[in-house]
mmCIF file of C-alpha atoms in Angstrom:
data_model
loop_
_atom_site.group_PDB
_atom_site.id
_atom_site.type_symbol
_atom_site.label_atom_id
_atom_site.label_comp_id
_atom_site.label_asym_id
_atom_site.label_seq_id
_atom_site.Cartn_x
_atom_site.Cartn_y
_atom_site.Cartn_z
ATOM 1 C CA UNK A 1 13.963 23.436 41.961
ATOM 2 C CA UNK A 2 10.195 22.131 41.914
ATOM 3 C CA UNK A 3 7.665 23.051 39.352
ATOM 4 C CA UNK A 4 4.079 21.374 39.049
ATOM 5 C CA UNK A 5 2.533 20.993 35.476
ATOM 6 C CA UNK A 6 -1.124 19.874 35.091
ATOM 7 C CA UNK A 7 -1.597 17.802 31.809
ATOM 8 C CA UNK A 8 -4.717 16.671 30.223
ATOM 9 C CA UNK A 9 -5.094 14.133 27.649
ATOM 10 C CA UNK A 10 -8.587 14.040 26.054
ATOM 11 C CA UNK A 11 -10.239 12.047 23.302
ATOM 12 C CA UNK A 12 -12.892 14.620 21.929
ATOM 13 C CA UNK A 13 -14.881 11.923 19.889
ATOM 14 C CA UNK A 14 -14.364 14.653 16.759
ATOM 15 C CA UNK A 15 -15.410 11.814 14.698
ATOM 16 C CA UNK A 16 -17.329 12.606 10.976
ATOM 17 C CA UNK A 17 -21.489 12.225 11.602
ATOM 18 C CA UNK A 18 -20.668 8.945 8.880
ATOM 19 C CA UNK A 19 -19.072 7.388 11.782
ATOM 20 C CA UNK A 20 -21.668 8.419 14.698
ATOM 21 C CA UNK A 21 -19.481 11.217 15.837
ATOM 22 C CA UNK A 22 -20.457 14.749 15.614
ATOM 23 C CA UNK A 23 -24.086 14.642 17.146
ATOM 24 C CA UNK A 24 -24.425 17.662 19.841
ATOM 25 C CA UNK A 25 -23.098 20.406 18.093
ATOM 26 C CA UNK A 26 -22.354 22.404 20.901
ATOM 27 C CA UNK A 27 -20.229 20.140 22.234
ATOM 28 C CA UNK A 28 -16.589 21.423 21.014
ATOM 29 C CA UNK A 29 -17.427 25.100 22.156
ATOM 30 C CA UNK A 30 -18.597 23.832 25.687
ATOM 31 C CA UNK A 31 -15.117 21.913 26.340
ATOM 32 C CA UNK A 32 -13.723 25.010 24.540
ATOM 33 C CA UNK A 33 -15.488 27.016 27.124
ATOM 34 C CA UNK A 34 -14.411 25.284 30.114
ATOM 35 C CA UNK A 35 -11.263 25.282 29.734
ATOM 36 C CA UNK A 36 -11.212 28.823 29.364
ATOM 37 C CA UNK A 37 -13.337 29.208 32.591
ATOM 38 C CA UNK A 38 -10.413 27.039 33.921
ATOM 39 C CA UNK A 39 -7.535 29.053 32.810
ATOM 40 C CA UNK A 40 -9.245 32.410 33.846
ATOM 41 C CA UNK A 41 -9.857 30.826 37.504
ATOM 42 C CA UNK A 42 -6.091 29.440 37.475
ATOM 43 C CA UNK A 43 -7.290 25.830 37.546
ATOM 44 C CA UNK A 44 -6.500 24.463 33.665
ATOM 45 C CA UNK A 45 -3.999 22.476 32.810
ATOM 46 C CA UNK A 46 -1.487 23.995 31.247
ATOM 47 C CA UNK A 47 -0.909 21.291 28.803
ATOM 48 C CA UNK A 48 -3.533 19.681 26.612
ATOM 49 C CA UNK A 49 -3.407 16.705 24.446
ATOM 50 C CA UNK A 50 -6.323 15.911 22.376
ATOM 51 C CA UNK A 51 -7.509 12.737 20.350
ATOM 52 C CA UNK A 52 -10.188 12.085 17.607
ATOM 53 C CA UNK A 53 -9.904 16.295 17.025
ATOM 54 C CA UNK A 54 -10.897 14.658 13.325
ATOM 55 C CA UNK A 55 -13.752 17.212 11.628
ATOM 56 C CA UNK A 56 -12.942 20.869 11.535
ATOM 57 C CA UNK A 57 -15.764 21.627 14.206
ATOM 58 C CA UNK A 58 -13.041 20.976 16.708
ATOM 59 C CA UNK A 59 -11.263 23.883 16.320
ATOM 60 C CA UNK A 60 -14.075 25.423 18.455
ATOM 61 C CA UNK A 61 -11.939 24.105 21.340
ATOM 62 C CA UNK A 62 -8.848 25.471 20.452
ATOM 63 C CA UNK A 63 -10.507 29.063 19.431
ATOM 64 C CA UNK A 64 -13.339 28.910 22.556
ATOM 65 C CA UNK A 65 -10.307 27.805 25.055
ATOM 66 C CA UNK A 66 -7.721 30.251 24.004
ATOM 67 C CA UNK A 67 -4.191 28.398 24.399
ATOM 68 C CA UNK A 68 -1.747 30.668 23.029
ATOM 69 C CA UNK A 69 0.450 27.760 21.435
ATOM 70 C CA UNK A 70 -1.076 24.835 19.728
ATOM 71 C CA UNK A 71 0.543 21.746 17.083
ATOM 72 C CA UNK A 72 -1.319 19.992 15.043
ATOM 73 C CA UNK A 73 -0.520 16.550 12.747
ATOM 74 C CA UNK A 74 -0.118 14.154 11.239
ATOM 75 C CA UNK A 75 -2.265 15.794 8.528
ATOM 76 C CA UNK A 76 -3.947 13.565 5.935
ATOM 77 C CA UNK A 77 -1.317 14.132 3.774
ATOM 78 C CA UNK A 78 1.877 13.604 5.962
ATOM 79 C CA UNK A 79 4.497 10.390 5.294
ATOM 80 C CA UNK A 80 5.141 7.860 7.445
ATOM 81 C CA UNK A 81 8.453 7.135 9.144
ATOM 82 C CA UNK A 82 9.916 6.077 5.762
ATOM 83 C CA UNK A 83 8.595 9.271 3.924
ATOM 84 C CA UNK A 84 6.303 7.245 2.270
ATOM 85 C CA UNK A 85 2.796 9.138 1.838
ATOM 86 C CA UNK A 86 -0.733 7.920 1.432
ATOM 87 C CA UNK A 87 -3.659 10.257 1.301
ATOM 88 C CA UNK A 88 -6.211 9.199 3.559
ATOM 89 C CA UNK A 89 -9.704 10.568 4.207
ATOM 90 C CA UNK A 90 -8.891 12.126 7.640
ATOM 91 C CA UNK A 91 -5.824 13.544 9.807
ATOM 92 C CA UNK A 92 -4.677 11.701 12.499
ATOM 93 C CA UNK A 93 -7.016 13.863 15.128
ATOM 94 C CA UNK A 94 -3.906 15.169 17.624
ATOM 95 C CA UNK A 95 -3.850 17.820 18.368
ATOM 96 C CA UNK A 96 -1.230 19.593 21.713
ATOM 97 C CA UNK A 97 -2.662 23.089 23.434
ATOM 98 C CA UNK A 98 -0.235 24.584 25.813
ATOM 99 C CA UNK A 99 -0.011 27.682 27.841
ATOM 100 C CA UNK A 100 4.154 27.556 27.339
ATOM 101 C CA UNK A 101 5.752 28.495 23.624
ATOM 102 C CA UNK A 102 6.470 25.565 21.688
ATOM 103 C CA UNK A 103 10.043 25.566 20.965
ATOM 104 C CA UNK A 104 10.350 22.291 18.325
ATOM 105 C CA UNK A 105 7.379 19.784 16.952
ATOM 106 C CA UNK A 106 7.230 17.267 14.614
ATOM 107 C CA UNK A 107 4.853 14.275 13.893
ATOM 108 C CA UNK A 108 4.810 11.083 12.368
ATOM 109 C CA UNK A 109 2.263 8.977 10.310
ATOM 110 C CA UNK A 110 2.366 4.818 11.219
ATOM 111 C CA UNK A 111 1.792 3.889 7.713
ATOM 112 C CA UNK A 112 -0.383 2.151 5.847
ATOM 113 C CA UNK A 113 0.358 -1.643 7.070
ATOM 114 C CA UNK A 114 0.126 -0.212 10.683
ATOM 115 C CA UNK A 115 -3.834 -0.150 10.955
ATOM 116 C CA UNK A 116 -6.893 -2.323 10.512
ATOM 117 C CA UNK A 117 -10.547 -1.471 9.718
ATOM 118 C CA UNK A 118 -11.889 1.807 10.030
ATOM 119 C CA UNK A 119 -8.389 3.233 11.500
ATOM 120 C CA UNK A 120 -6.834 2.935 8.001
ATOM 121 C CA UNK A 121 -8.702 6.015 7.003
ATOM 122 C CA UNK A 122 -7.511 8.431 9.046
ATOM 123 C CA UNK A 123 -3.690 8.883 8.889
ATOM 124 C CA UNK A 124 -3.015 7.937 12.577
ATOM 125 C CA UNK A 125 0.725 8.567 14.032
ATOM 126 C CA UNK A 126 2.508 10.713 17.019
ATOM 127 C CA UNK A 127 3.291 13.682 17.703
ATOM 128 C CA UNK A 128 5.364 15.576 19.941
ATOM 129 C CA UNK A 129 5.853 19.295 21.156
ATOM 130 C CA UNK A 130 9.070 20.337 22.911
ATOM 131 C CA UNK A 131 7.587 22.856 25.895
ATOM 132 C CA UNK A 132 9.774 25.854 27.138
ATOM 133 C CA UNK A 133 7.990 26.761 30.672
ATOM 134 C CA UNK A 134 10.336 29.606 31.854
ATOM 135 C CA UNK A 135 9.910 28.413 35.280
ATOM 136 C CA UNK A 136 12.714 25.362 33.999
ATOM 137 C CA UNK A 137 15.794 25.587 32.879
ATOM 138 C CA UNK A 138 15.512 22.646 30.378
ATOM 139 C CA UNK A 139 12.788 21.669 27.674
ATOM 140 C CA UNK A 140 10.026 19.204 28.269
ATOM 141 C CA UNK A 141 9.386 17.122 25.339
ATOM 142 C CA UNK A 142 5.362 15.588 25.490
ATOM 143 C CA UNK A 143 3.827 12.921 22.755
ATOM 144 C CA UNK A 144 0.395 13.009 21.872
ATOM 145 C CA UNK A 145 -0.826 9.879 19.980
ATOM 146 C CA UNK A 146 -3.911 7.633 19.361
ATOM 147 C CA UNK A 147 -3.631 4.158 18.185
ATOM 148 C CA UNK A 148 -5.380 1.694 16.413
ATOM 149 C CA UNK A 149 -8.424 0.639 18.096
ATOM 150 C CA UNK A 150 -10.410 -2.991 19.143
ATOM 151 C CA UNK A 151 -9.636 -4.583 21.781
ATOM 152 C CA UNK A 152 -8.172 -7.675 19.609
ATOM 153 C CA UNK A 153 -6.117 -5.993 17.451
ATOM 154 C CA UNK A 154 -2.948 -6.158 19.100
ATOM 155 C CA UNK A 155 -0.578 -7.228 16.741
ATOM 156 C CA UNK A 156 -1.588 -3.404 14.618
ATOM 157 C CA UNK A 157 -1.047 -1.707 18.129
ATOM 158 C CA UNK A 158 2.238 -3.495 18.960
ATOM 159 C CA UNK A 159 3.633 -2.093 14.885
ATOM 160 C CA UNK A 160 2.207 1.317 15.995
ATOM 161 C CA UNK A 161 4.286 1.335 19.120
ATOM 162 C CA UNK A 162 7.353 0.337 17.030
ATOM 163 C CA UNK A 163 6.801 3.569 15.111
ATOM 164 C CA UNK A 164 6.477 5.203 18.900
ATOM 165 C CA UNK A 165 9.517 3.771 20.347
ATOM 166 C CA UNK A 166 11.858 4.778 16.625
ATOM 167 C CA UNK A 167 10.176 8.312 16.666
ATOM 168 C CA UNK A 168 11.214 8.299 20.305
ATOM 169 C CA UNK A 169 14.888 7.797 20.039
ATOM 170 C CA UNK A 170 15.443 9.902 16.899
ATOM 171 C CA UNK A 171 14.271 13.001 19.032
ATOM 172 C CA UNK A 172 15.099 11.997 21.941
ATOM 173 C CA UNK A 173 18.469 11.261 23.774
ATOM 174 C CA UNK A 174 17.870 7.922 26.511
ATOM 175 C CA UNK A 175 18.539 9.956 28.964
ATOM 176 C CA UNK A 176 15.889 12.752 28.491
ATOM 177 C CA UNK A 177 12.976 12.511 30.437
ATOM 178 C CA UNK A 178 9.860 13.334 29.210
ATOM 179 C CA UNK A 179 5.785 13.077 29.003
ATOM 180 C CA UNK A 180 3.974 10.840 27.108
ATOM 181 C CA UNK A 181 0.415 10.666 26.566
ATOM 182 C CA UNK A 182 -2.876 9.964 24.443
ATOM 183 C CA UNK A 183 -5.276 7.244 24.044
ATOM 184 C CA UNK A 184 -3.526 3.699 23.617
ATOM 185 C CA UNK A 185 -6.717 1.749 23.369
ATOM 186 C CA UNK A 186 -4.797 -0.900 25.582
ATOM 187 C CA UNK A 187 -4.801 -2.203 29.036
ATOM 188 C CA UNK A 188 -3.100 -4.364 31.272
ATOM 189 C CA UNK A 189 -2.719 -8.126 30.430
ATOM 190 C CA UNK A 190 -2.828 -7.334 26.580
ATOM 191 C CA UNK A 191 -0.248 -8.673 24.598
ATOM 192 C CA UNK A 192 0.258 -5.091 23.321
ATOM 193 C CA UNK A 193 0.293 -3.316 26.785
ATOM 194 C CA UNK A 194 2.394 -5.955 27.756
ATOM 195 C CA UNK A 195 4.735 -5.613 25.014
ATOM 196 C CA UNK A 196 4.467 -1.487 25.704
ATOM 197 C CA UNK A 197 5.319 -1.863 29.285
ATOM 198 C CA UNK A 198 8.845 -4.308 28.124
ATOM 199 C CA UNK A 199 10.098 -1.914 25.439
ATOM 200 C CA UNK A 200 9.142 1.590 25.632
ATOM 201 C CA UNK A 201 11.459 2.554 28.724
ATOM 202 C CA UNK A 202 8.860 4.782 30.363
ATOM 203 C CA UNK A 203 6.728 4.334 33.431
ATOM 204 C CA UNK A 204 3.157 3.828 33.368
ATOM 205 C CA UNK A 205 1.404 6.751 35.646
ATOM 206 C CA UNK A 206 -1.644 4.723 36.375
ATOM 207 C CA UNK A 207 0.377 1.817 37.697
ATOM 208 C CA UNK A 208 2.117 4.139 40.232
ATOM 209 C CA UNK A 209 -0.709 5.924 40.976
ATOM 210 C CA UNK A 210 -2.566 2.469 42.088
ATOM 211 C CA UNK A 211 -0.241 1.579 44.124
ATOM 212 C CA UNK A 212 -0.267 2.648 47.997
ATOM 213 C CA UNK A 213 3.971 3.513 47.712
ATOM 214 C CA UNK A 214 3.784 6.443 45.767
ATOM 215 C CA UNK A 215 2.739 10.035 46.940
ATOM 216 C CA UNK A 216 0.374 9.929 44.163
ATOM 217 C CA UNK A 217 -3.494 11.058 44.888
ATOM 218 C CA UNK A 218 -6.373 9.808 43.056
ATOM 219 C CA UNK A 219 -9.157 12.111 43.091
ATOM 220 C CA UNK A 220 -12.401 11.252 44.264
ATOM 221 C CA UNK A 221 -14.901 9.941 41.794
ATOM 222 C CA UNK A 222 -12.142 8.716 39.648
ATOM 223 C CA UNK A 223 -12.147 4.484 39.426
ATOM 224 C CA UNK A 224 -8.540 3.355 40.378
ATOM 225 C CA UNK A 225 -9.024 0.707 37.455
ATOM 226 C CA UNK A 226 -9.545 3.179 35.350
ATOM 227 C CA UNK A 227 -6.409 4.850 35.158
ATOM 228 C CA UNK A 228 -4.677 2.480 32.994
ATOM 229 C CA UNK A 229 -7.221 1.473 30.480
ATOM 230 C CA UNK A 230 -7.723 2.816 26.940
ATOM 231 C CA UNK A 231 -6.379 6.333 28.178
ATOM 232 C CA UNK A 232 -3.043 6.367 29.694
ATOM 233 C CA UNK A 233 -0.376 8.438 31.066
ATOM 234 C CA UNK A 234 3.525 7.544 30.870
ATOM 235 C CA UNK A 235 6.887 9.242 32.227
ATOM 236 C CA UNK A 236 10.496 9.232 32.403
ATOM 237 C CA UNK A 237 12.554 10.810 34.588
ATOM 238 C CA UNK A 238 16.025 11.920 33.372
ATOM 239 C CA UNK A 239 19.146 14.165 32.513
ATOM 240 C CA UNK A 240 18.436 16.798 30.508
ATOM 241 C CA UNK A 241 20.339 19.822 29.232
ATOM 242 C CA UNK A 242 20.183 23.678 30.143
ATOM 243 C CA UNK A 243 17.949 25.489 27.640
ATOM 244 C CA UNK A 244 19.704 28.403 27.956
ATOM 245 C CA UNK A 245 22.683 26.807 25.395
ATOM 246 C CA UNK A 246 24.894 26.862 28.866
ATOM 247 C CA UNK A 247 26.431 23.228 29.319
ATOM 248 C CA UNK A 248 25.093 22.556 32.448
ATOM 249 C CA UNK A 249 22.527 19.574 33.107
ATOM 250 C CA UNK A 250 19.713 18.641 35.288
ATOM 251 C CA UNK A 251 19.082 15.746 36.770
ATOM 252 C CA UNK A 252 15.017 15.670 36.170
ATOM 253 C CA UNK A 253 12.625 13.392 38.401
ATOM 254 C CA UNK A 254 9.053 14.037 36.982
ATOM 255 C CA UNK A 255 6.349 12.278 39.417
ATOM 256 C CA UNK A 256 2.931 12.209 39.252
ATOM 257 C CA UNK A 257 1.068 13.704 42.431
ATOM 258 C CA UNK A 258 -2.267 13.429 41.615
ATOM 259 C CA UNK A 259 -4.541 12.220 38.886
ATOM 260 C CA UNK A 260 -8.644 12.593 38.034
ATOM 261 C CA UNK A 261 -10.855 11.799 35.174
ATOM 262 C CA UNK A 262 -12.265 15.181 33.778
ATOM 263 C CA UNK A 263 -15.320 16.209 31.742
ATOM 264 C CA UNK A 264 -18.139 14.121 33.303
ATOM 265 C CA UNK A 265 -20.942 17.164 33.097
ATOM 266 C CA UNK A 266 -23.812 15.975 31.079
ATOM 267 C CA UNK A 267 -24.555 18.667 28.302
ATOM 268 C CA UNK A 268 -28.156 18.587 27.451
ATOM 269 C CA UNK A 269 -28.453 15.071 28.998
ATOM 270 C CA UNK A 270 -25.163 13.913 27.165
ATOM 271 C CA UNK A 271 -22.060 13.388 28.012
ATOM 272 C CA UNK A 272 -19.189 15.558 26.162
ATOM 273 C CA UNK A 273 -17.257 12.682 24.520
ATOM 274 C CA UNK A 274 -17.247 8.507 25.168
ATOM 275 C CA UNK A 275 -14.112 9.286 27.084
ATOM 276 C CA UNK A 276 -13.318 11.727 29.881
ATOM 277 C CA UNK A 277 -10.406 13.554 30.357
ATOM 278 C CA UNK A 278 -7.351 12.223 31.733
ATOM 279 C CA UNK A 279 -5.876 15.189 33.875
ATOM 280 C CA UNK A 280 -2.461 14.491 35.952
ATOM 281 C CA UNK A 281 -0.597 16.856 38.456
ATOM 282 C CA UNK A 282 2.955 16.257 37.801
ATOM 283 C CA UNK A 283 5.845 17.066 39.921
ATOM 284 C CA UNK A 284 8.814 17.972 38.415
ATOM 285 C CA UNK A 285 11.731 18.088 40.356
ATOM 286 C CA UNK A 286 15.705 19.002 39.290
#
């Protein structure tokens, strides 16, 4: 069977005004807005992961976009991976909208020697939302996370992806494939997206998509360098089980067909967010 899924990762800039985030207060309803002119037209991704969704404002995209299934966490409240829990000024900003019921979720904070600067006070972590699309006959797990940003703080980023790679394997068989996505203020020739590309098993979307082998279409408008920077895409194909409790299993290729950076209407002279959207048509084959 073949099925395509269109998946969005977005860093909203849902930052607190202290921090030079919420100016344009119309901004959350407009995304809101279109991507519920998206979904109405058949175009939206059926999948979205957001970052920085920090001040409540941002639930104008959730309410204004109309995704019947949504996750949200790590609150500011919520442990880390040792249950050990700090209360910190803000959330950790994910947030996952999708089309598709979400049939298991759960979140982890990185804890408190896991960040530097102005990251330690929101409670920062992963998240992931197990996706039952009744066109397959298996689940499709997909991570949402943001980590810790500046460019030279590697060594926080590389602890952060430890947490990623542990909350990985204790949902996650090796087998099962899987989506993973969000903003991982890295890119290539960084010790940390070095050290990502070594240990977390998965393969980077923006490095297939770059090169000429793949089947893999970059839209126009959208830099090829761009796809691999700051916001990135990752995959694993795999062997995963029927849903339906049978024991059958799938043998599950998920390629990426085409990719595009989203969201790059000026509002009122502004742009929507410091990032755009990070959309990819995947392929998902069994």
């Amino acid at each position: 069977g073949r099925f395509q899924l269109r998946l969005l990762s977005y860093n909203v800039k849902g930052l607190p005004k202290i921090a030079g985030g919420y100016r344009n207060g119309d901004r959350f309803e407009e995304i809101g807005r279109e991507l519920k002119a998206m979904r109405i037209a058949g175009s939206a991704p059926q999948v979205v992961v957001l970052q920085e969704a920090f001040v409540k404002e941002t639930k104008e995209i959730r309410e204004f976009s109309g995704y019947p299934h949504q996750y949200r966490g790590p609150k500011a409240s919520d442990p880390d991976e040792n249950g050990k829990r700090l209360i910190k000024l803000f959330n950790a900003g994910l947030v996952t909208l999708s089309e598709y019921p979400i049939s298991h979720a759960a979140k982890v904070a990185f804890g408190k020697d896991k960040c530097g600067t102005w990251d330690c006070f929101a409670n920062k972590g992963v998240q992931v939302s197990v996706i039952e699309v009744p066109e397959l006959p298996f689940r499709i797990p997909i991570f949402n996370t943001h980590l810790q940003a500046t460019a030279e703080r590697n060594e926080d980023r590389i602890k952060q992806m430890g947490v990623l790679k542990r909350f990985m394997a204790k949902f996650m068989s090796p087998t099962d494939p899987l989506i993973f996505a969000g903003d991982f203020n890295t890119k290539p020739n960084t010790t940390s997206y070095d050290w990502w590309s070594k240990n977390s098993g998965l393969y980077s979307i923006g490095e297939i998509c770059q090169k000429e082998i793949s089947r893999c279409v970059i839209a126009d408008g959208t830099p090829r360098e761009s796809l691999n920077r700051v916001d990135q895409h990752y995959a694993l194909s795999g062997v995963s089980r029927d849903r339906g409790g049978r024991d059958a299993m799938y043998a599950v290729r998920i390629e990426p067909t085409r990719v595009e950076k989203t969201f790059t209407k000026l509002v009122k002279g502004k742009p929507l967010s410091d990032h755009l959207g990070y959309q990819v048509d995947y392929d998902i084959s069994w």
